[in-house]
Short mmCIF file of N, CA and C in Angstrom, two decimals:
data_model
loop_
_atom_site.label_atom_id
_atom_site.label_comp_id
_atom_site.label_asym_id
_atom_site.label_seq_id
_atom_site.Cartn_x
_atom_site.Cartn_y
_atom_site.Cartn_z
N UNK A 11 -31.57 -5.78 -5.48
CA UNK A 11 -30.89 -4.50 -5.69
C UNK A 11 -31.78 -3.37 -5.21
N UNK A 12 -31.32 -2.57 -4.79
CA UNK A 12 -32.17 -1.48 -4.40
C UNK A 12 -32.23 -0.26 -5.42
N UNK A 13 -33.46 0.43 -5.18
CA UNK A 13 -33.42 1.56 -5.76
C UNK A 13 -32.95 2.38 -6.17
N UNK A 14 -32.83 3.63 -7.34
CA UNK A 14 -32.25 4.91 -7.11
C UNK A 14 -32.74 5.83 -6.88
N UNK A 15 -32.18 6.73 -6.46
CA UNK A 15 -33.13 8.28 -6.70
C UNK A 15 -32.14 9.13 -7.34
N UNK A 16 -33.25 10.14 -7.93
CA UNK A 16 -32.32 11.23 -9.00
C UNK A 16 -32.18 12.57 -8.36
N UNK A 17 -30.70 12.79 -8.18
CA UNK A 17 -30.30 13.45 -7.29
C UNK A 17 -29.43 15.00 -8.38
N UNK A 18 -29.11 16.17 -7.52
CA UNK A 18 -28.23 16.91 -8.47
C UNK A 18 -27.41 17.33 -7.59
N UNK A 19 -25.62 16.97 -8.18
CA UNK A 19 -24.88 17.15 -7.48
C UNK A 19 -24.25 18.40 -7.87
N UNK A 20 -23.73 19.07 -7.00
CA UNK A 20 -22.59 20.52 -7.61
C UNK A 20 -21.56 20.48 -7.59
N UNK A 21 -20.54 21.25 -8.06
CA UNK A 21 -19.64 20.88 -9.13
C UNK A 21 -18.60 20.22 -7.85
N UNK A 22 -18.08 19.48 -8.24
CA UNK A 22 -16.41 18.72 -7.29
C UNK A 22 -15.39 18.86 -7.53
N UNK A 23 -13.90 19.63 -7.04
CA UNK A 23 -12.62 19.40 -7.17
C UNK A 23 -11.92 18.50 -6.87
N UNK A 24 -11.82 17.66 -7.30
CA UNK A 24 -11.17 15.89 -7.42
C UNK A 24 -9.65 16.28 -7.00
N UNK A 25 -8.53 16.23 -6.66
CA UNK A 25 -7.28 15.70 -6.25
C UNK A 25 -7.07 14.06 -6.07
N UNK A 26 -5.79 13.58 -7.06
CA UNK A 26 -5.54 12.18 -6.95
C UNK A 26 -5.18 11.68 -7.55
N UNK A 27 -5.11 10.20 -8.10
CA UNK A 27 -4.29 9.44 -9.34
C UNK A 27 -5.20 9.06 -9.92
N UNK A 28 -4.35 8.54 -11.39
CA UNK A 28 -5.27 7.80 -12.27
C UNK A 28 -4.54 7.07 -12.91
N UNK A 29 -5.43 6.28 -13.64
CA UNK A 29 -5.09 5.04 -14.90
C UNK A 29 -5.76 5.06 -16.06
N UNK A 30 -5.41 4.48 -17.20
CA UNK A 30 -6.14 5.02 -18.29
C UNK A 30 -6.38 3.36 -18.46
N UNK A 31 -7.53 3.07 -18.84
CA UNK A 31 -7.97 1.63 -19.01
C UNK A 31 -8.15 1.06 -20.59
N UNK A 32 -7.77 0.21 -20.83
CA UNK A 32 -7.73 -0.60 -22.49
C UNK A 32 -8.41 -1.70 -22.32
N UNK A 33 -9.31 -1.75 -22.26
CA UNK A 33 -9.66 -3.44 -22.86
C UNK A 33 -11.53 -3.39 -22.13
N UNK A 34 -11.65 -4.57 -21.57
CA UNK A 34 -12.88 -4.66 -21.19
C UNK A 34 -13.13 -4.75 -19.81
N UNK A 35 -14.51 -5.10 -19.28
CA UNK A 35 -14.85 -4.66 -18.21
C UNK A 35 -13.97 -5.41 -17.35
N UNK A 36 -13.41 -6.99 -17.25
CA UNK A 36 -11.83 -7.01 -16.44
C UNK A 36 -10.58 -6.46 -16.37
N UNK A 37 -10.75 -5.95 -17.33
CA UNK A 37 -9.19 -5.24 -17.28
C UNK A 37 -9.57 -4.36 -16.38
N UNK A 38 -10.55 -3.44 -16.45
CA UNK A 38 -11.27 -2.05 -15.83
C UNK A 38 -11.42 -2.70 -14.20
N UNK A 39 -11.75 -4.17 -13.47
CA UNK A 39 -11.68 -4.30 -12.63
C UNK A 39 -9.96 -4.75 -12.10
N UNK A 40 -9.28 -4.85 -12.89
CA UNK A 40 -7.53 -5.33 -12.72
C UNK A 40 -7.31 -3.78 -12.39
N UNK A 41 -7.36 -3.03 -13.44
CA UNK A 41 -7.01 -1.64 -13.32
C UNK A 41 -7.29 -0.36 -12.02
N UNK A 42 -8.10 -1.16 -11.48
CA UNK A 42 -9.35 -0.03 -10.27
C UNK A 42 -8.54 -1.09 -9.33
N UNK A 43 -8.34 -2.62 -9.31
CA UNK A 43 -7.61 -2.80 -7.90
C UNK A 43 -6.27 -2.39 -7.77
N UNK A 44 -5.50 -2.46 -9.03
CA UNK A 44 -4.00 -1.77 -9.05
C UNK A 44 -4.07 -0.73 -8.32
N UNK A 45 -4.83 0.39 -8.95
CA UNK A 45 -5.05 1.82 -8.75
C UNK A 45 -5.27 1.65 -7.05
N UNK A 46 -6.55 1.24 -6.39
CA UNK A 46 -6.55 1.48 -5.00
C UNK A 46 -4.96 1.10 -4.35
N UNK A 47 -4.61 -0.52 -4.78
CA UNK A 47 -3.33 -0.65 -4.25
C UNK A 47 -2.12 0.56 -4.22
N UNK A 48 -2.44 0.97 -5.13
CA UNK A 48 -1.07 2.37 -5.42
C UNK A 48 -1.66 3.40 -4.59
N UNK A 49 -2.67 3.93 -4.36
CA UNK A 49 -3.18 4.59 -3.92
C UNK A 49 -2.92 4.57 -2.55
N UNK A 50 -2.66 3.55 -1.50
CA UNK A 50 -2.37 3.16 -0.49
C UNK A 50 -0.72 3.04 -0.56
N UNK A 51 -0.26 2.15 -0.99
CA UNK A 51 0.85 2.18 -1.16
C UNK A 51 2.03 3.43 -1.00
N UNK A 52 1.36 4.52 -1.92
CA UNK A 52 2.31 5.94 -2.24
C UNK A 52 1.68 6.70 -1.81
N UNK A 53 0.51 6.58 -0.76
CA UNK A 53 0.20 7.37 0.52
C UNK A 53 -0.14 8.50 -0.33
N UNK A 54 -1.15 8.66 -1.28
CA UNK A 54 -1.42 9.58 -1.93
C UNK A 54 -2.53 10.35 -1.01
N UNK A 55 -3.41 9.75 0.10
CA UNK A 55 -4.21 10.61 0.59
C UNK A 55 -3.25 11.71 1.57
N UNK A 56 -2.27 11.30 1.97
CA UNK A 56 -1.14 12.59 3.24
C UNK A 56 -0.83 13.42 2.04
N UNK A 57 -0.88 13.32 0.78
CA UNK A 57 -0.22 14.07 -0.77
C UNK A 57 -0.97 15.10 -1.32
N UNK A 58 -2.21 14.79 -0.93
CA UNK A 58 -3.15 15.97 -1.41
C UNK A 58 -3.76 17.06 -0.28
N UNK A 59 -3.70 18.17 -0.90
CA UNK A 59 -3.86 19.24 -0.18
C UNK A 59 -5.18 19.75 -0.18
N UNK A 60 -5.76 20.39 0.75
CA UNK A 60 -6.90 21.47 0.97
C UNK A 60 -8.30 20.31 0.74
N UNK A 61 -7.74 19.15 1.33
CA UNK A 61 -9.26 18.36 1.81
C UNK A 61 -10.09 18.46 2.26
N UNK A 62 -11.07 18.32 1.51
CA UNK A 62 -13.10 18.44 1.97
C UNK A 62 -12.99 17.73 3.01
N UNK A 63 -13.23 16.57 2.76
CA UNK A 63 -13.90 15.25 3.67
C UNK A 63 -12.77 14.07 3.65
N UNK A 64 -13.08 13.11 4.72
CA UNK A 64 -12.27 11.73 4.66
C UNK A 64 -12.45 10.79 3.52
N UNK A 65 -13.60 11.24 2.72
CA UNK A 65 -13.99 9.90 1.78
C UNK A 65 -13.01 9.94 0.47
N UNK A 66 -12.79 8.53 0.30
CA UNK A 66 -12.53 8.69 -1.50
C UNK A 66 -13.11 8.17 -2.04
N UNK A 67 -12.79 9.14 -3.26
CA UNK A 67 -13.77 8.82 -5.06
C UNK A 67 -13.07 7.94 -5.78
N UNK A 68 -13.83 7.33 -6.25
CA UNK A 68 -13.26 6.61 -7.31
C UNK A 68 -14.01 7.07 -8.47
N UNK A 69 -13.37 7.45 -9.53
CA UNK A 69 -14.34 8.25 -10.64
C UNK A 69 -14.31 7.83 -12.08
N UNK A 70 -15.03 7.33 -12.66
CA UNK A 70 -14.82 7.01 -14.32
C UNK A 70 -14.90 7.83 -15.08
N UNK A 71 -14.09 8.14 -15.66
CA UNK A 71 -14.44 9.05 -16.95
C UNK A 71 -14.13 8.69 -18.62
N UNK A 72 -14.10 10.00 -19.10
CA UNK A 72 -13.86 9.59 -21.07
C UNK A 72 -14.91 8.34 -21.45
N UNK A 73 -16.16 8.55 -21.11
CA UNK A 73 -16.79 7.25 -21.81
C UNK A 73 -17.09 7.06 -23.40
N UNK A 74 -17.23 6.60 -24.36
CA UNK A 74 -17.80 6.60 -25.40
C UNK A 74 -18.50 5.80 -25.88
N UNK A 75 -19.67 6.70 -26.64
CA UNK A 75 -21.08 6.04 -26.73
C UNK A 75 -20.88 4.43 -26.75
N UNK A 76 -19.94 4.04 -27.66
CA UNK A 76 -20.42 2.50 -28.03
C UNK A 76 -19.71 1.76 -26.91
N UNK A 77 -19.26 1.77 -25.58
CA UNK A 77 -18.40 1.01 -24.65
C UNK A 77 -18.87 1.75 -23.40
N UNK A 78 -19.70 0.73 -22.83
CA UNK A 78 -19.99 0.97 -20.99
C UNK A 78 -18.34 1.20 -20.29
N UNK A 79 -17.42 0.72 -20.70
CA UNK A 79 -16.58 1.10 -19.96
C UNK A 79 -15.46 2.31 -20.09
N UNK A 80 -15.23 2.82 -19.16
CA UNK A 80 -14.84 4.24 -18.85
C UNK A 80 -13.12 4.22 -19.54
N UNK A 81 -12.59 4.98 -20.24
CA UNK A 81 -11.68 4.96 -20.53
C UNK A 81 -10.34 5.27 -19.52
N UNK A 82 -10.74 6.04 -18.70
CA UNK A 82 -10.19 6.57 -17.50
C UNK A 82 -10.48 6.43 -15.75
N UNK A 83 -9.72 5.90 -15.27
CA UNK A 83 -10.52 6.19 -13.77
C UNK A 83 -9.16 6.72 -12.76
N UNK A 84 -10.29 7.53 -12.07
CA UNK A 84 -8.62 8.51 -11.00
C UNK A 84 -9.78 7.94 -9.85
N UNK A 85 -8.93 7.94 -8.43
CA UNK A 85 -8.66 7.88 -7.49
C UNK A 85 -8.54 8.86 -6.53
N UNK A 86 -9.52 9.44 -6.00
CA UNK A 86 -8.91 10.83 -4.82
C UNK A 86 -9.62 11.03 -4.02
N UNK A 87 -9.38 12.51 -3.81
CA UNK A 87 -10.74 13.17 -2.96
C UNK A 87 -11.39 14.28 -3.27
N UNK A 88 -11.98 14.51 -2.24
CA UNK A 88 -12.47 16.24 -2.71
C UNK A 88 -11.53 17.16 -1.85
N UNK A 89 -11.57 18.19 -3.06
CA UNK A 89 -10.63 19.22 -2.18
C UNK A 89 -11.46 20.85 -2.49
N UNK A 90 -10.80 21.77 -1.71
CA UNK A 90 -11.45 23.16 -1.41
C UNK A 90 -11.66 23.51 -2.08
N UNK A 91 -10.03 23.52 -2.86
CA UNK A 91 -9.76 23.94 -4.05
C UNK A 91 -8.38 23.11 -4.82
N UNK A 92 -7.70 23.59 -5.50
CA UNK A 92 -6.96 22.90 -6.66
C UNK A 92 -5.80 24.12 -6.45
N UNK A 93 -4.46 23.93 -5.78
CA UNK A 93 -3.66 24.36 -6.03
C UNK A 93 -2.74 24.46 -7.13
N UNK A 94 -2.30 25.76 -7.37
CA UNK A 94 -1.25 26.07 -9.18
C UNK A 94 -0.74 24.53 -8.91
N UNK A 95 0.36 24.32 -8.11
CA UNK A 95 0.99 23.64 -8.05
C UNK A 95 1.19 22.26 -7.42
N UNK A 96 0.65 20.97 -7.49
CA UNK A 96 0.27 19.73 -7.20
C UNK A 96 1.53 19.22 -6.61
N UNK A 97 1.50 18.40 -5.99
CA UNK A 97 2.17 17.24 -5.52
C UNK A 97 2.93 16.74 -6.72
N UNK A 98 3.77 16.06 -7.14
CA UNK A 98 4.24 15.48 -8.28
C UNK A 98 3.46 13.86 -7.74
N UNK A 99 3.63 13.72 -8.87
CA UNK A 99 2.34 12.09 -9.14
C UNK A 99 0.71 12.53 -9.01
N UNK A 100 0.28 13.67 -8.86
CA UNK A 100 -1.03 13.55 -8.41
C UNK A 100 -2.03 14.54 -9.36
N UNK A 101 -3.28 14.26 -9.91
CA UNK A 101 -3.49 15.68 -11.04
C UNK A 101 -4.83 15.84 -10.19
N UNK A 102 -6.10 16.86 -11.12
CA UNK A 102 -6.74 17.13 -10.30
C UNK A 102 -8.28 16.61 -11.79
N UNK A 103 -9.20 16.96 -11.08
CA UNK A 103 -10.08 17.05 -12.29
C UNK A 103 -11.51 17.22 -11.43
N UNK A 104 -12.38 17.97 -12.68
CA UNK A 104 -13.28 19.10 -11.93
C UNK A 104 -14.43 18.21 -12.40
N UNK A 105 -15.28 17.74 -11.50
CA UNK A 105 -16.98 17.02 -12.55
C UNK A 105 -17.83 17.74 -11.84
N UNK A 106 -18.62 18.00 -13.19
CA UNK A 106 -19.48 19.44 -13.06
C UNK A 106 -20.59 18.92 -12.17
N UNK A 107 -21.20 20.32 -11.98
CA UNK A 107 -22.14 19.87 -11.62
C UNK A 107 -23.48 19.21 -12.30
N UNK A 108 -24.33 18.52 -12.18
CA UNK A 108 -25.89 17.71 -13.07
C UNK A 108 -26.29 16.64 -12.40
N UNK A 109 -27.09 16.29 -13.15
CA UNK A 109 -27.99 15.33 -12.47
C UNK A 109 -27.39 13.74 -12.84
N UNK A 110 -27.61 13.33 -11.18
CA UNK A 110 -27.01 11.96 -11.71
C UNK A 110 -28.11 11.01 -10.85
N UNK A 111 -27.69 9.62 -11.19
CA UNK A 111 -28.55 8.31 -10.53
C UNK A 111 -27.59 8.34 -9.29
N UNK A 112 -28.53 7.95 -8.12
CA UNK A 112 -27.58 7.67 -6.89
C UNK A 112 -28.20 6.37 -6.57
N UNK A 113 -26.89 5.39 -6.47
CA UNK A 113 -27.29 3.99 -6.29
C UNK A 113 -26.53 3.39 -4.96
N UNK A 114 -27.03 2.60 -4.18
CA UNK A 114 -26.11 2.57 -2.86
C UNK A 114 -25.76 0.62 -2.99
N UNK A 115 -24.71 0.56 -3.05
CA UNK A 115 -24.06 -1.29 -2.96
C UNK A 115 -23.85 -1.65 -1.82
N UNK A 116 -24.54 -2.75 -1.11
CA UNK A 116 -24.39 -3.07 -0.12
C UNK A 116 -23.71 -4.69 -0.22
N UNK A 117 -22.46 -4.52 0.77
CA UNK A 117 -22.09 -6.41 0.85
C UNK A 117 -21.15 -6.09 0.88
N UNK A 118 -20.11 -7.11 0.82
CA UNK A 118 -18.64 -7.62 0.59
C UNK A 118 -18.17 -6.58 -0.45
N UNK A 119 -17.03 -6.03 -0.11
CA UNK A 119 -16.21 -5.74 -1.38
C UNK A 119 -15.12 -6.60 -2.14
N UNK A 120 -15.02 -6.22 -3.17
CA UNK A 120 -15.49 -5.76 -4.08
C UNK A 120 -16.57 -5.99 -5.17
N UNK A 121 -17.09 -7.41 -5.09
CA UNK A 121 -18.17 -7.73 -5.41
C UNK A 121 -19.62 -7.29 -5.01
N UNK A 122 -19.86 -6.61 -4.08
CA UNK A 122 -21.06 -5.43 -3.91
C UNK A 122 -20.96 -4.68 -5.23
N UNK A 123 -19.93 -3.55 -5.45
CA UNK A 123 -19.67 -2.85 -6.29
C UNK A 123 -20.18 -2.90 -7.55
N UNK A 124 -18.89 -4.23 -7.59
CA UNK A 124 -19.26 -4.55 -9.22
C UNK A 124 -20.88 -5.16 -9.64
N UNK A 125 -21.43 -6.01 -9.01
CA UNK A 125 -23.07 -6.23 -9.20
C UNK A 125 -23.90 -5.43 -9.17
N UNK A 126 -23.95 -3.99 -8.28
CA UNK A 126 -24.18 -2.99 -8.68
C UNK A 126 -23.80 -1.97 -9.67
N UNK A 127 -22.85 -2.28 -10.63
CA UNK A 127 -22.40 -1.83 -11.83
C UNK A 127 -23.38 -2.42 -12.92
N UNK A 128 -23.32 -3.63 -12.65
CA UNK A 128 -23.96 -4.83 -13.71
C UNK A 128 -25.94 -4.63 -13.32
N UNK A 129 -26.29 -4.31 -12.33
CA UNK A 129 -27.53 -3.83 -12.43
C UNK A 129 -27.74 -2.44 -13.42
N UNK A 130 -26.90 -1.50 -13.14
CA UNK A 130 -27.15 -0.25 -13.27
C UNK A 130 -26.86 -0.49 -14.85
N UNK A 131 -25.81 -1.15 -15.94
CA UNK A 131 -25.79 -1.58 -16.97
C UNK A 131 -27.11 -1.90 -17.67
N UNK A 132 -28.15 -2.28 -16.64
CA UNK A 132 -28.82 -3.81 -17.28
C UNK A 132 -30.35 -2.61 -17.53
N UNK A 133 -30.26 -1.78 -16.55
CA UNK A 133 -31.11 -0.53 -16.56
C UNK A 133 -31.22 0.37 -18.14
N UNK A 134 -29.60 0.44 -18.17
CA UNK A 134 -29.63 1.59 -19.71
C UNK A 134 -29.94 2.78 -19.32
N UNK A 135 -28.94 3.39 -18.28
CA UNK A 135 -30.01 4.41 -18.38
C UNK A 135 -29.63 5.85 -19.49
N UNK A 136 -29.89 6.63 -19.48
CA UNK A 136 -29.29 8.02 -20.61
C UNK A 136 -28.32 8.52 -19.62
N UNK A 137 -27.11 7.96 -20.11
CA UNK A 137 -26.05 8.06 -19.72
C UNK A 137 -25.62 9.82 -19.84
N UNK A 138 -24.78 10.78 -19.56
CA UNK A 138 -24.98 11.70 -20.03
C UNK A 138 -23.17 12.15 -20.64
N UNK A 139 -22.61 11.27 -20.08
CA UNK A 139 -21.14 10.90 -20.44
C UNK A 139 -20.06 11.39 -19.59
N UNK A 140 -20.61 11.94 -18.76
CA UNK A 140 -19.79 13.25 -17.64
C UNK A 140 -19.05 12.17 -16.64
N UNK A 141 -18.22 12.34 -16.05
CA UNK A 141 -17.76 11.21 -15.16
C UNK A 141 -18.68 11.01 -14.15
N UNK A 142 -18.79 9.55 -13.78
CA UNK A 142 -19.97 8.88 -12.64
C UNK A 142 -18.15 8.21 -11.51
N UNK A 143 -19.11 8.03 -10.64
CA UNK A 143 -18.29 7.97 -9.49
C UNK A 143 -18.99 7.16 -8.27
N UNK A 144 -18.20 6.49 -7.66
CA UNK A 144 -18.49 5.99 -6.36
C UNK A 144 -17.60 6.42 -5.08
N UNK A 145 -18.09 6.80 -3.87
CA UNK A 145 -17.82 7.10 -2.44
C UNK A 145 -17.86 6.41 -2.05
N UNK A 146 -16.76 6.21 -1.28
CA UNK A 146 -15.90 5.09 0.35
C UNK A 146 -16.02 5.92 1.14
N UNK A 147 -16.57 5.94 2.21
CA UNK A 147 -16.41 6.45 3.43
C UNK A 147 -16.50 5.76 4.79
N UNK A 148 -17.34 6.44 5.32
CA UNK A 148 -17.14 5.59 7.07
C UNK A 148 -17.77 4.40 6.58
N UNK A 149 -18.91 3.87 6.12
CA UNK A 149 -19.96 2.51 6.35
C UNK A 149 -18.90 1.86 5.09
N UNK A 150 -17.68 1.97 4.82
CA UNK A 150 -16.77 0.97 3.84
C UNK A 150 -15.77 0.53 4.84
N UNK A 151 -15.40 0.99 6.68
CA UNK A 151 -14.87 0.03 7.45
C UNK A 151 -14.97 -1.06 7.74
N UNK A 152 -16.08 -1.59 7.08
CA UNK A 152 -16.01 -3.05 7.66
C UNK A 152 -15.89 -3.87 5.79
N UNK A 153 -15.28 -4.09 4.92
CA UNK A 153 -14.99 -4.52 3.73
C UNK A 153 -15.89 -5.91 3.73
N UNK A 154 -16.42 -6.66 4.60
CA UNK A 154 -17.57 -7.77 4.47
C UNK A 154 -18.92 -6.99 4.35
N UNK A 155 -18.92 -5.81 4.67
CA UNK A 155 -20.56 -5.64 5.28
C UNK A 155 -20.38 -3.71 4.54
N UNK A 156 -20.12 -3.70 3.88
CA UNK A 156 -19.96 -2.69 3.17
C UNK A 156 -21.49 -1.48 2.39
N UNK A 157 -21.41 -0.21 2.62
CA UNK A 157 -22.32 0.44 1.57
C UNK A 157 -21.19 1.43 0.98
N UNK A 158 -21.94 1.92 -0.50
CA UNK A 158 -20.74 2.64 -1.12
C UNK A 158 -21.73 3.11 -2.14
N UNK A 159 -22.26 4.47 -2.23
CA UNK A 159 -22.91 4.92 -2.86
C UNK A 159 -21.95 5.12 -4.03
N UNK A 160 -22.31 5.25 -5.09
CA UNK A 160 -22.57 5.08 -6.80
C UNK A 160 -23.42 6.12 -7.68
N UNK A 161 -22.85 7.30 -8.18
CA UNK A 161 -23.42 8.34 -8.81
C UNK A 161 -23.17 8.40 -10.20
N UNK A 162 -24.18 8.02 -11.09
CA UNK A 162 -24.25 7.73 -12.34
C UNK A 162 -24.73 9.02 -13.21
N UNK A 163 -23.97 10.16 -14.01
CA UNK A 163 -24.19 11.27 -14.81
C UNK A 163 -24.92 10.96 -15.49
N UNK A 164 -26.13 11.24 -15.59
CA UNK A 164 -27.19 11.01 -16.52
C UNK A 164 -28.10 12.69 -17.47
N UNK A 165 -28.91 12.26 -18.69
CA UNK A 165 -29.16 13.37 -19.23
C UNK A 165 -30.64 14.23 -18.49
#
């Protein structure tokens, strides 16, 4: 596994979908492949407006202390800004800016990912509870040979 470094990100306007997750860390991986599938499916990236960049987030949020896993995860991108009025199906959500772990997964998806979840678990680190997130971008075209940086909100 490779390293992290402690990085500080500023604040992000998220546009995109979500799912609210129940159970344990499989359901949370059932739930995150649904979610990309829909995500593709209902062409939610042509849906959102005033786009940063090509990449999408995948973002966890609502954690609580006693459960590594995220109660929530949305699906999107970054945008300029956050229009009054959204797309129907699509919400937005703002993660502040602070300091987080930046961890980069290299390999096959989706199993890169997740082993880099299960390292970063095994670490502990002072979680800070704010939503953590991972980026797809260009080096996620090839889904065998994959990197996908991993930003963990920490205190």
């Amino acid at each position: 596994m490779d390293d992290f470094q402690i990085v500080h990100i500023p604040e992000m306007l998220i546009v995109g979908i979500e799912t609210k997750i129940k159970g344990d860390k499989e359901q949370l991986y059932k739930n995150v492949e649904s979610l990309w599938s829909r995500f593709f499916r209902e062409g939610v990236m042509n849906k959102i407006p005033n786009q940063k960049d090509n990449e999408i987030l995948n973002i966890y949020s609502e954690y609580k202390k006693d459960n590594p896993v995220p109660q929530n995860c949305i699906m999107g991108k970054r945008v300029e800004f956050i229009d009054k009025k959204l797309p129907k199906g699509v919400m937005s959500i703002e993660i502040p800016a602070g300091k987080y772990m930046k961890f980069t997964a290299k390999g096959a998806l989706p199993n890169c990912v997740r082993e880099m979840w299960e390292f970063i678990h095994e670490l502990e680190p002072e979680f800070s509870y704010a939503p953590s997130f991972e980026i797809y971008g260009p080096k996620t075209a090839d889904p065998d040979n994959a990197e996908i940086d991993i930003y963990v909100a920490v205190k």
